[in-house]
Each structure stands twice: as C-alpha cells, then as structure tokens.
Amino acid sequence: MASPADATSRPARKQVAKNKVLGPQASGPTRGASGGGKPGQTYNIYYDKWTGGPREDRSTQSKEKSPYRCDPVKDTGRTKGTYNPNAYFCAFFAKGCCPNGEDCGWLHRIPTRQDQADTGKDVFGRERFDEHRDDRGGVGSMRSDSKTLYVGRIHPSSATEAIIEKHFRQWGELERVKVLKDKGIGFVTYRDRLNAEFAKEAMANQSLDYGEIVNIRWATEDPNPKMQMMNKRKAVEMTRQAIESKLPEEVVEAENRLEDAQAAGIAKRSKQESTSTTISNDPAPTLYQGADGQYYYDYGEYGYNHETQQYDPARLAQYQGRAAQSSATPLSLQDRVKASLQSTATTSVTAPPVPAKVKETKPPASALGALAAYGSDSEDDDQD
C-alpha cells in the first residue's frame, strides 16, 4: 500500500480514458444499449448507477462484475485535492474509474489515521443519514460508527478467511475477520470508519479468487454482549483520546502526573497489605514504626515484635486456647443451669465458711488503779 508520502511524490495517473467511462462523462454515446443503460433509465454520475426505468424482480436480477478496479499501488498519487485541506476522497478513484488523474479535485489515496472523520459525512463527502437503509446499503448511519462490512456470496473453501483478508487489507488496517463457511458470508471489521467506507465502495461488485461477485453491505450490530461491551469501551477510549488531543500539553502532563501518583499510592498500600501477617482471620496488629523491637504491642490479647517479625509464643498460645474454647459449640440453657448448680454444691461441701477470729483487747491500766493496788498497810511493810 502506498503511503501518504508516496501520494504527494508523484502525480496521480488516469485510471481510465474518458471515452471509456460509462455515463455523461464519456465522449461517445452513453445512453441505450451502447452505454449500458436501459430505456427510461438515467445515469447517476455521483453513485455510478443507472436509475429509473421499469422495475425488475430482485430474485431474477444477477450482479455484473465491475469492469474497473482500483489498484492502490499504481493509482495513488498527487492531485489538486492534495493541496486542499477540505478535500474529500474521490469515489471514482475508489471504484477504479477516475479519468482526471492529477487534475482531479479530490484525493487519490487510501485513508489513514491522520485523516479527520466527519460525523455528518462519509469519506467521500456524502451526507450520512440518521438510520441505515433497509438493505443496509448506502453511506451508513450517523448513530453508529460503522466499521464492519457484511460480505456475502463467498465461495466456501479452506482458505476463505485468508482470501478475504488479502482482498480487504489493501484498503486499510483490519481489526478482525470472521467467516461463516456454512453460510458463505463473512464480516470484515476495520480499525477506522473511513477505511470501511472506502472499502465498501472499492469492493462493490468485485470478485475474489474464485470469480464470485461479492455482495457488500453494512453489518448489523453484533448481538454478543462481550462484543457490545468491548465496543462501548473502545468508544469511550476514542472519545477520551479526542478530548485529550484538544487539551493543552500542560493539562495533559498534570493529569498524567496525578495518575502516576495515584497508581504509586495504590501499589504501596497493596504491598503493605500483602506483607502484613494475619492470625485466625483477625486484622494484623498496628505496629509502631521505629520502636526498634523493644516493645510488645497488644492486639487481640497477643503480642507482636516489630524487630523480629514474630508473635509472643506464650501470649499467643493463651489467645489461641481461649479462641478455641469460644469457637466450641455453645451450651444449652439446661446445661448451663446444671453447671451452675454443681459449682454451687461443690463450693458449699469442700470449703465450709470459717468464722473470723476476734482479738481480745485489754483495757489500759490507769494511774489510779496502780495506786489502789499499792497497800500502805501491807504485811511486808509491817514486818519491816
């Protein structure tokens, strides 16, 4: 595929001569049998179709292979539209039948990601509608970012997917290709809408490796919920990128720094939570940083040493024993009453109450009593 640089390095060549183009641009007769139209029909140069005339049964209609086909390697080149920033892509170039070459006022190249997509118009400058046509043809709908093409009338083979990818990859970057071999249909999803619109026109009434004339239409939305969620996420991401592209660089850099700081904080908290040790599904004890392991900290009746990163064995064993007892099956009301009565009876038999001893206190001796005890008429004194 030719790059945009190659498109401006050489002039675009004329894909066909003017006297061979079907329609009013031809120098010779273009109506009737010689021009390919039928009596009563009018050629629409914009859509490259004959319109009007008598109606025909669609079941009896057969598609005719287009006599032209675009070759991006040979046909890509510089035109007058290259110097016009508002120029759209040439629809006749996509079909392979532009007779103007470098004098064309439209772009003769494949759309790239640098091309801005207009929501109201397609890649060729045609107005998009609010809804898809009933036959899923035309320019598409503004309500959906049409990037998936339905490819019908495929010849089934073991290499069908590779064949479709070979023919459709030249119109832009593919996102995925899905083939239903039993039904002879396929779905081609491009990364950008402009490439899908270009490929729809370029592959209209074209054939693949087995000469089958494929039917190209817009695909309906994928009913798979996973794909719908994926498409929604992609739409949100594209919207975010579009908004960021219009913001000043200072705002984008500040937002990136904020996101990096938040991510670093989340990673730090996750690391702390992963390294903390828990016992019996209890939260880890709160540690005092910088304590040098000289303290034990109580949490849930067990201690933790920050320096050794270990729990106190004695206190931990006591805590686990009590936890095991508390986790046992609780006693019924009758069992608790029996246990209370047995405890009361055992206490009354084995440990009778002992009366407290009362210490006798002697009255203090007074001076008068001492004098009364002394007798002046004592016999001992008389003997003296």
Short mmCIF file of C-alpha atoms in Angstrom, two decimals:
data_model
loop_
_atom_site.label_atom_id
_atom_site.label_comp_id
_atom_site.label_asym_id
_atom_site.label_seq_id
_atom_site.Cartn_x
_atom_site.Cartn_y
_atom_site.Cartn_z
CA MET A 1 0.00 0.00 0.00
CA ALA A 2 1.33 3.41 -0.91
CA SER A 3 1.99 5.75 1.98
CA PRO A 4 0.78 9.40 2.15
CA ALA A 5 4.35 10.48 1.40
CA ASP A 6 4.29 8.50 -1.86
CA ALA A 7 0.92 10.05 -2.72
CA THR A 8 2.48 13.54 -2.87
CA SER A 9 5.73 12.48 -4.53
CA ARG A 10 4.20 11.60 -7.89
CA PRO A 11 1.19 12.78 -9.90
CA ALA A 12 -1.86 10.56 -9.93
CA ARG A 13 -2.39 8.67 -13.12
CA LYS A 14 -5.61 8.50 -15.09
CA GLN A 15 -7.24 5.20 -14.27
CA VAL A 16 -9.31 5.08 -17.47
CA ALA A 17 -9.68 7.18 -20.59
CA LYS A 18 -12.66 9.48 -20.79
CA ASN A 19 -14.02 7.79 -23.89
CA LYS A 20 -14.31 4.51 -21.94
CA VAL A 21 -16.17 5.85 -18.92
CA LEU A 22 -19.83 4.91 -18.77
CA GLY A 23 -22.09 7.86 -18.15
CA PRO A 24 -22.31 11.55 -19.14
CA GLN A 25 -18.52 11.99 -18.82
CA ALA A 26 -17.93 9.77 -21.85
CA SER A 27 -17.15 11.43 -25.16
CA GLY A 28 -19.26 8.91 -27.15
CA PRO A 29 -22.89 7.86 -26.78
CA THR A 30 -23.75 6.74 -23.28
CA ARG A 31 -27.49 6.05 -23.36
CA GLY A 32 -29.25 2.89 -24.53
CA ALA A 33 -27.56 -0.39 -25.29
CA SER A 34 -24.23 1.20 -26.21
CA GLY A 35 -23.95 2.91 -22.83
CA GLY A 36 -25.13 0.02 -20.72
CA GLY A 37 -28.37 1.66 -19.62
CA LYS A 38 -31.89 0.54 -20.41
CA PRO A 39 -34.71 2.56 -21.96
CA GLY A 40 -36.09 5.06 -19.46
CA GLN A 41 -33.02 4.98 -17.18
CA THR A 42 -30.81 7.90 -16.18
CA TYR A 43 -27.17 7.56 -15.23
CA ASN A 44 -26.25 8.95 -11.78
CA ILE A 45 -22.62 10.03 -12.01
CA TYR A 46 -22.32 10.52 -8.27
CA TYR A 47 -23.34 6.96 -7.39
CA ASP A 48 -22.18 5.38 -10.69
CA LYS A 49 -25.56 3.75 -11.23
CA TRP A 50 -28.41 3.73 -13.69
CA THR A 51 -31.68 4.79 -12.06
CA GLY A 52 -35.29 4.75 -13.17
CA GLY A 53 -36.88 2.60 -15.81
CA PRO A 54 -39.13 -0.41 -15.36
CA ARG A 55 -38.96 -2.40 -12.14
CA GLU A 56 -37.49 -5.88 -12.16
CA ASP A 57 -37.92 -8.80 -9.82
CA ARG A 58 -34.95 -8.88 -7.46
CA SER A 59 -34.94 -12.66 -7.44
CA THR A 60 -34.20 -12.69 -11.18
CA GLN A 61 -31.57 -9.98 -11.06
CA SER A 62 -27.92 -11.01 -11.27
CA LYS A 63 -24.99 -8.85 -10.35
CA GLU A 64 -22.50 -7.94 -13.03
CA LYS A 65 -18.84 -7.69 -12.24
CA SER A 66 -17.45 -4.17 -12.33
CA PRO A 67 -15.16 -3.59 -15.34
CA TYR A 68 -12.88 -1.39 -13.21
CA ARG A 69 -10.93 -1.93 -10.02
CA CYS A 70 -8.66 0.37 -8.04
CA ASP A 71 -5.00 -0.59 -7.64
CA PRO A 72 -3.65 1.46 -4.71
CA VAL A 73 -0.01 0.78 -5.61
CA LYS A 74 -0.35 2.14 -9.16
CA ASP A 75 -3.21 4.63 -8.85
CA THR A 76 -2.21 6.52 -5.68
CA GLY A 77 -0.75 9.93 -6.45
CA ARG A 78 -0.84 13.70 -6.13
CA THR A 79 -3.93 15.63 -7.29
CA LYS A 80 -5.31 19.14 -6.99
CA GLY A 81 -7.19 17.95 -3.94
CA THR A 82 -3.87 17.22 -2.21
CA TYR A 83 -3.40 20.96 -1.67
CA ASN A 84 -6.98 21.47 -0.46
CA PRO A 85 -7.31 20.77 3.29
CA ASN A 86 -11.09 20.39 2.93
CA ALA A 87 -10.99 17.91 0.05
CA TYR A 88 -12.61 14.51 0.43
CA PHE A 89 -11.60 11.24 -1.21
CA CYS A 90 -12.52 10.55 -4.80
CA ALA A 91 -15.32 7.99 -5.16
CA PHE A 92 -14.35 7.27 -8.77
CA PHE A 93 -10.77 6.61 -7.65
CA ALA A 94 -12.10 4.04 -5.17
CA LYS A 95 -14.08 2.37 -7.96
CA GLY A 96 -11.05 2.48 -10.26
CA CYS A 97 -12.58 4.67 -12.97
CA CYS A 98 -11.43 8.28 -12.41
CA PRO A 99 -10.43 9.79 -15.80
CA ASN A 100 -9.00 13.04 -14.38
CA GLY A 101 -5.79 11.85 -12.76
CA GLU A 102 -3.71 14.70 -11.31
CA ASP A 103 -6.36 17.22 -12.41
CA CYS A 104 -8.93 15.71 -10.03
CA GLY A 105 -10.05 17.96 -7.19
CA TRP A 106 -10.38 15.02 -4.80
CA LEU A 107 -7.84 12.83 -3.02
CA HIS A 108 -6.41 9.80 -4.79
CA ARG A 109 -5.07 7.73 -1.90
CA ILE A 110 -6.13 5.40 0.90
CA PRO A 111 -7.41 7.00 4.16
CA THR A 112 -5.02 6.96 7.12
CA ARG A 113 -5.43 7.53 10.85
CA GLN A 114 -4.28 11.13 10.41
CA ASP A 115 -7.42 11.92 8.39
CA GLN A 116 -10.17 13.52 10.45
CA ALA A 117 -13.55 11.79 10.22
CA ASP A 118 -16.62 13.98 9.72
CA THR A 119 -19.59 12.64 11.65
CA GLY A 120 -22.14 14.11 9.25
CA LYS A 121 -20.42 12.95 6.05
CA ASP A 122 -18.68 9.85 4.81
CA VAL A 123 -15.17 9.57 3.41
CA PHE A 124 -16.37 10.78 0.00
CA GLY A 125 -18.23 13.81 1.35
CA ARG A 126 -21.71 12.31 1.02
CA GLU A 127 -24.29 13.12 3.67
CA ARG A 128 -24.85 10.38 6.23
CA PHE A 129 -28.38 9.63 7.39
CA ASP A 130 -29.91 9.15 10.81
CA GLU A 131 -30.69 5.48 10.22
CA HIS A 132 -29.37 2.72 7.99
CA ARG A 133 -31.24 1.82 4.86
CA ASP A 134 -33.41 -1.27 4.99
CA ASP A 135 -30.99 -3.14 2.73
CA ARG A 136 -28.00 -1.97 4.85
CA GLY A 137 -26.53 -0.20 1.83
CA GLY A 138 -25.72 3.43 1.17
CA VAL A 139 -23.49 5.70 3.20
CA GLY A 140 -24.44 4.39 6.64
CA SER A 141 -25.91 5.92 9.77
CA MET A 142 -24.71 8.74 11.98
CA ARG A 143 -25.92 6.87 15.05
CA SER A 144 -23.31 4.14 14.70
CA ASP A 145 -19.60 4.23 14.00
CA SER A 146 -19.89 1.83 11.07
CA LYS A 147 -16.66 -0.12 10.77
CA THR A 148 -17.88 -3.66 9.98
CA LEU A 149 -18.79 -4.81 6.47
CA TYR A 150 -21.00 -7.74 5.57
CA VAL A 151 -19.52 -9.77 2.71
CA GLY A 152 -21.96 -12.17 1.04
CA ARG A 153 -21.85 -14.72 -1.77
CA ILE A 154 -18.42 -16.06 -0.81
CA HIS A 155 -17.18 -19.27 -2.37
CA PRO A 156 -16.54 -21.65 0.58
CA SER A 157 -13.04 -23.08 0.83
CA SER A 158 -10.44 -23.96 3.43
CA ALA A 159 -8.63 -20.65 2.86
CA THR A 160 -11.68 -18.36 2.78
CA GLU A 161 -10.54 -16.23 5.70
CA ALA A 162 -7.08 -15.70 4.20
CA ILE A 163 -8.60 -14.80 0.81
CA ILE A 164 -10.92 -12.20 2.34
CA GLU A 165 -8.08 -10.73 4.37
CA LYS A 166 -5.89 -10.46 1.25
CA HIS A 167 -8.52 -8.57 -0.74
CA PHE A 168 -9.69 -6.23 2.04
CA ARG A 169 -6.40 -5.42 3.79
CA GLN A 170 -5.27 -3.18 0.94
CA TRP A 171 -7.99 -0.66 1.86
CA GLY A 172 -6.88 -0.12 5.45
CA GLU A 173 -5.87 -1.69 8.74
CA LEU A 174 -8.08 -4.61 9.71
CA GLU A 175 -9.21 -5.29 13.24
CA ARG A 176 -10.68 -8.77 12.72
CA VAL A 177 -12.14 -11.06 10.06
CA LYS A 178 -14.89 -13.57 10.80
CA VAL A 179 -16.16 -16.15 8.30
CA LEU A 180 -19.26 -18.37 8.45
CA LYS A 181 -18.32 -21.05 5.94
CA ASP A 182 -21.60 -22.95 6.10
CA LYS A 183 -23.50 -19.78 5.10
CA GLY A 184 -20.95 -18.36 2.67
CA ILE A 185 -20.72 -14.99 4.39
CA GLY A 186 -18.05 -13.06 6.24
CA PHE A 187 -17.60 -9.97 8.38
CA VAL A 188 -14.67 -7.59 7.98
CA THR A 189 -14.01 -5.02 10.71
CA TYR A 190 -11.67 -2.11 10.06
CA ARG A 191 -9.94 -0.09 12.72
CA ASP A 192 -11.27 3.22 11.35
CA ARG A 193 -14.62 4.10 9.82
CA LEU A 194 -13.07 5.95 6.87
CA ASN A 195 -11.32 2.80 5.69
CA ALA A 196 -14.53 0.77 5.99
CA GLU A 197 -16.43 3.33 3.90
CA PHE A 198 -13.67 3.38 1.30
CA ALA A 199 -13.53 -0.44 1.12
CA LYS A 200 -17.31 -0.69 0.71
CA GLU A 201 -17.15 1.34 -2.49
CA ALA A 202 -13.91 -0.20 -3.72
CA MET A 203 -15.14 -3.81 -3.36
CA ALA A 204 -18.69 -3.26 -4.63
CA ASN A 205 -19.44 -5.73 -7.45
CA GLN A 206 -15.89 -7.07 -7.31
CA SER A 207 -14.83 -10.71 -7.32
CA LEU A 208 -12.45 -12.71 -5.15
CA ASP A 209 -10.14 -15.57 -6.09
CA TYR A 210 -12.90 -17.87 -7.37
CA GLY A 211 -14.63 -15.29 -9.57
CA GLU A 212 -17.66 -14.88 -7.30
CA ILE A 213 -19.21 -11.40 -7.25
CA VAL A 214 -19.45 -10.46 -3.58
CA ASN A 215 -22.30 -8.52 -2.02
CA ILE A 216 -21.04 -5.73 0.27
CA ARG A 217 -23.33 -4.16 2.85
CA TRP A 218 -23.13 -2.66 6.32
CA ALA A 219 -23.23 -5.32 9.01
CA THR A 220 -25.76 -5.22 11.80
CA GLU A 221 -24.62 -4.84 15.39
CA ASP A 222 -23.08 -7.92 16.95
CA PRO A 223 -25.58 -9.38 19.47
CA ASN A 224 -22.74 -10.82 21.56
CA PRO A 225 -22.77 -8.98 24.94
CA LYS A 226 -18.98 -9.21 25.21
CA MET A 227 -18.53 -7.52 21.85
CA GLN A 228 -21.04 -4.83 22.79
CA MET A 229 -19.13 -4.10 25.99
CA MET A 230 -15.86 -4.06 24.03
CA ASN A 231 -17.31 -1.62 21.50
CA LYS A 232 -18.52 0.64 24.30
CA ARG A 233 -15.08 0.67 25.91
CA LYS A 234 -13.49 1.45 22.59
CA ALA A 235 -15.93 4.29 22.02
CA VAL A 236 -15.13 5.73 25.46
CA GLU A 237 -11.40 5.41 24.81
CA MET A 238 -11.71 7.10 21.42
CA THR A 239 -13.71 9.93 22.99
CA ARG A 240 -11.07 10.36 25.69
CA GLN A 241 -8.29 10.48 23.11
CA ALA A 242 -10.21 13.01 21.04
CA ILE A 243 -10.69 15.25 24.08
CA GLU A 244 -7.05 14.93 25.16
CA SER A 245 -5.87 15.83 21.67
CA LYS A 246 -7.58 19.22 22.01
CA LEU A 247 -6.28 19.96 25.55
CA PRO A 248 -3.10 21.98 26.20
CA GLU A 249 0.05 19.99 26.88
CA GLU A 250 0.32 21.39 30.42
CA VAL A 251 -3.09 19.97 31.34
CA VAL A 252 -2.27 16.55 29.89
CA GLU A 253 1.08 16.43 31.73
CA ALA A 254 -0.55 17.41 35.03
CA GLU A 255 -3.20 14.72 34.58
CA ASN A 256 -0.52 12.11 33.84
CA ARG A 257 1.43 13.08 36.96
CA LEU A 258 -1.72 12.80 39.06
CA GLU A 259 -2.49 9.36 37.64
CA ASP A 260 1.09 8.22 38.33
CA ALA A 261 0.89 9.45 41.94
CA GLN A 262 -2.42 7.68 42.48
CA ALA A 263 -1.07 4.47 40.97
CA ALA A 264 2.03 4.65 43.20
CA GLY A 265 -0.15 5.11 46.30
CA ILE A 266 -2.34 2.15 45.39
CA ALA A 267 0.72 -0.03 44.77
CA LYS A 268 2.22 0.96 48.12
CA ARG A 269 -0.97 0.13 50.02
CA SER A 270 -1.28 -3.19 48.22
CA LYS A 271 2.29 -4.09 49.15
CA GLN A 272 1.70 -3.25 52.81
CA GLU A 273 -1.46 -5.34 52.89
CA SER A 274 0.23 -8.31 51.22
CA THR A 275 3.17 -8.33 53.66
CA SER A 276 1.09 -8.00 56.84
CA THR A 277 0.53 -11.28 58.74
CA THR A 278 -2.92 -12.24 59.98
CA ILE A 279 -3.86 -14.87 62.59
CA SER A 280 -7.30 -16.57 62.66
CA ASN A 281 -8.55 -14.09 60.06
CA ASP A 282 -8.03 -11.25 62.53
CA PRO A 283 -6.60 -7.96 61.29
CA ALA A 284 -2.86 -7.57 61.70
CA PRO A 285 -1.67 -5.63 64.77
CA THR A 286 -0.84 -2.00 64.37
CA LEU A 287 2.93 -1.53 64.58
CA TYR A 288 4.79 1.49 65.85
CA GLN A 289 7.49 2.25 63.32
CA GLY A 290 10.96 2.99 64.68
CA ALA A 291 10.45 1.27 68.04
CA ASP A 292 13.49 -0.99 67.39
CA GLY A 293 11.59 -4.07 68.57
CA GLN A 294 11.86 -3.21 72.26
CA TYR A 295 8.12 -3.26 72.88
CA TYR A 296 5.34 -5.76 72.55
CA TYR A 297 2.04 -4.41 71.34
CA ASP A 298 -1.30 -5.78 72.48
CA TYR A 299 -3.88 -6.52 69.81
CA GLY A 300 -6.44 -9.23 70.34
CA GLU A 301 -4.63 -10.38 73.53
CA TYR A 302 -1.42 -11.35 71.74
CA GLY A 303 1.88 -9.53 71.26
CA TYR A 304 3.91 -8.78 68.15
CA ASN A 305 7.60 -7.90 67.96
CA HIS A 306 8.34 -5.49 65.13
CA GLU A 307 12.08 -6.18 65.15
CA THR A 308 11.84 -9.98 64.90
CA GLN A 309 8.55 -10.01 62.98
CA GLN A 310 7.26 -12.71 65.38
CA TYR A 311 4.49 -13.12 67.91
CA ASP A 312 4.99 -13.74 71.64
CA PRO A 313 4.61 -17.58 71.91
CA ALA A 314 3.19 -17.64 75.45
CA ARG A 315 0.61 -14.94 74.92
CA LEU A 316 -0.25 -16.26 71.50
CA ALA A 317 -0.89 -19.76 72.90
CA GLN A 318 -3.20 -18.33 75.57
CA TYR A 319 -5.10 -16.35 72.97
CA GLN A 320 -5.48 -19.34 70.67
CA GLY A 321 -6.70 -21.54 73.53
CA ARG A 322 -9.37 -19.04 74.52
CA ALA A 323 -10.33 -18.61 70.89
CA ALA A 324 -10.75 -22.39 70.51
CA GLN A 325 -12.96 -22.55 73.60
CA SER A 326 -15.09 -19.66 72.42
CA SER A 327 -15.49 -21.26 68.99
CA ALA A 328 -16.80 -24.55 70.51
CA THR A 329 -20.47 -25.44 70.40
CA PRO A 330 -22.33 -23.24 72.94
CA LEU A 331 -24.11 -24.97 75.88
CA SER A 332 -27.84 -25.05 76.05
CA LEU A 333 -29.76 -23.27 78.80
CA GLN A 334 -30.36 -26.55 80.69
CA ASP A 335 -26.67 -27.47 80.63
CA ARG A 336 -25.67 -24.04 81.89
CA VAL A 337 -28.17 -24.31 84.82
CA LYS A 338 -26.79 -27.75 85.78
CA ALA A 339 -23.23 -26.47 85.65
CA SER A 340 -24.14 -23.53 87.86
CA LEU A 341 -25.84 -25.79 90.46
CA GLN A 342 -22.90 -28.21 90.51
CA SER A 343 -20.48 -25.37 91.03
CA THR A 344 -22.54 -24.05 93.97
CA ALA A 345 -22.85 -27.51 95.62
CA THR A 346 -19.14 -28.24 95.29
CA THR A 347 -18.22 -24.94 96.87
CA SER A 348 -20.52 -25.50 99.90
CA VAL A 349 -19.17 -29.02 100.64
CA THR A 350 -15.48 -28.66 100.13
CA ALA A 351 -14.95 -25.24 101.56
CA PRO A 352 -17.15 -24.52 104.66
CA PRO A 353 -17.04 -20.99 105.93
CA VAL A 354 -14.53 -20.32 108.75
CA PRO A 355 -15.56 -17.75 111.38
CA ALA A 356 -13.19 -14.91 111.75
CA LYS A 357 -11.14 -14.71 114.94
CA VAL A 358 -11.87 -11.74 117.24
CA LYS A 359 -8.83 -10.42 119.05
CA GLU A 360 -9.46 -9.61 122.72
CA THR A 361 -8.31 -6.23 123.78
CA LYS A 362 -7.22 -5.46 127.36
CA PRO A 363 -8.26 -2.18 128.93
CA PRO A 364 -5.33 0.09 129.54
CA ALA A 365 -4.09 0.35 133.09
CA SER A 366 -4.80 3.72 134.68
CA ALA A 367 -2.70 5.51 137.30
CA LEU A 368 -5.47 5.27 139.91
CA GLY A 369 -5.56 1.50 139.61
CA ALA A 370 -1.84 1.32 140.21
CA LEU A 371 -2.17 3.34 143.35
CA ALA A 372 -5.09 1.21 144.57
CA ALA A 373 -3.02 -1.90 144.17
CA TYR A 374 -0.38 -0.44 146.42
CA GLY A 375 -1.38 -1.06 150.10
CA SER A 376 0.18 1.06 152.80
CA ASP A 377 -0.84 -1.43 155.42
CA SER A 378 0.84 -4.36 153.71
CA GLU A 379 2.14 -7.08 155.95
CA ASP A 380 5.52 -6.88 154.36
CA ASP A 381 5.76 -3.31 155.31
CA ASP A 382 4.69 -4.06 158.84
CA GLN A 383 7.42 -6.57 159.22
CA ASP A 384 9.92 -4.00 158.21
#
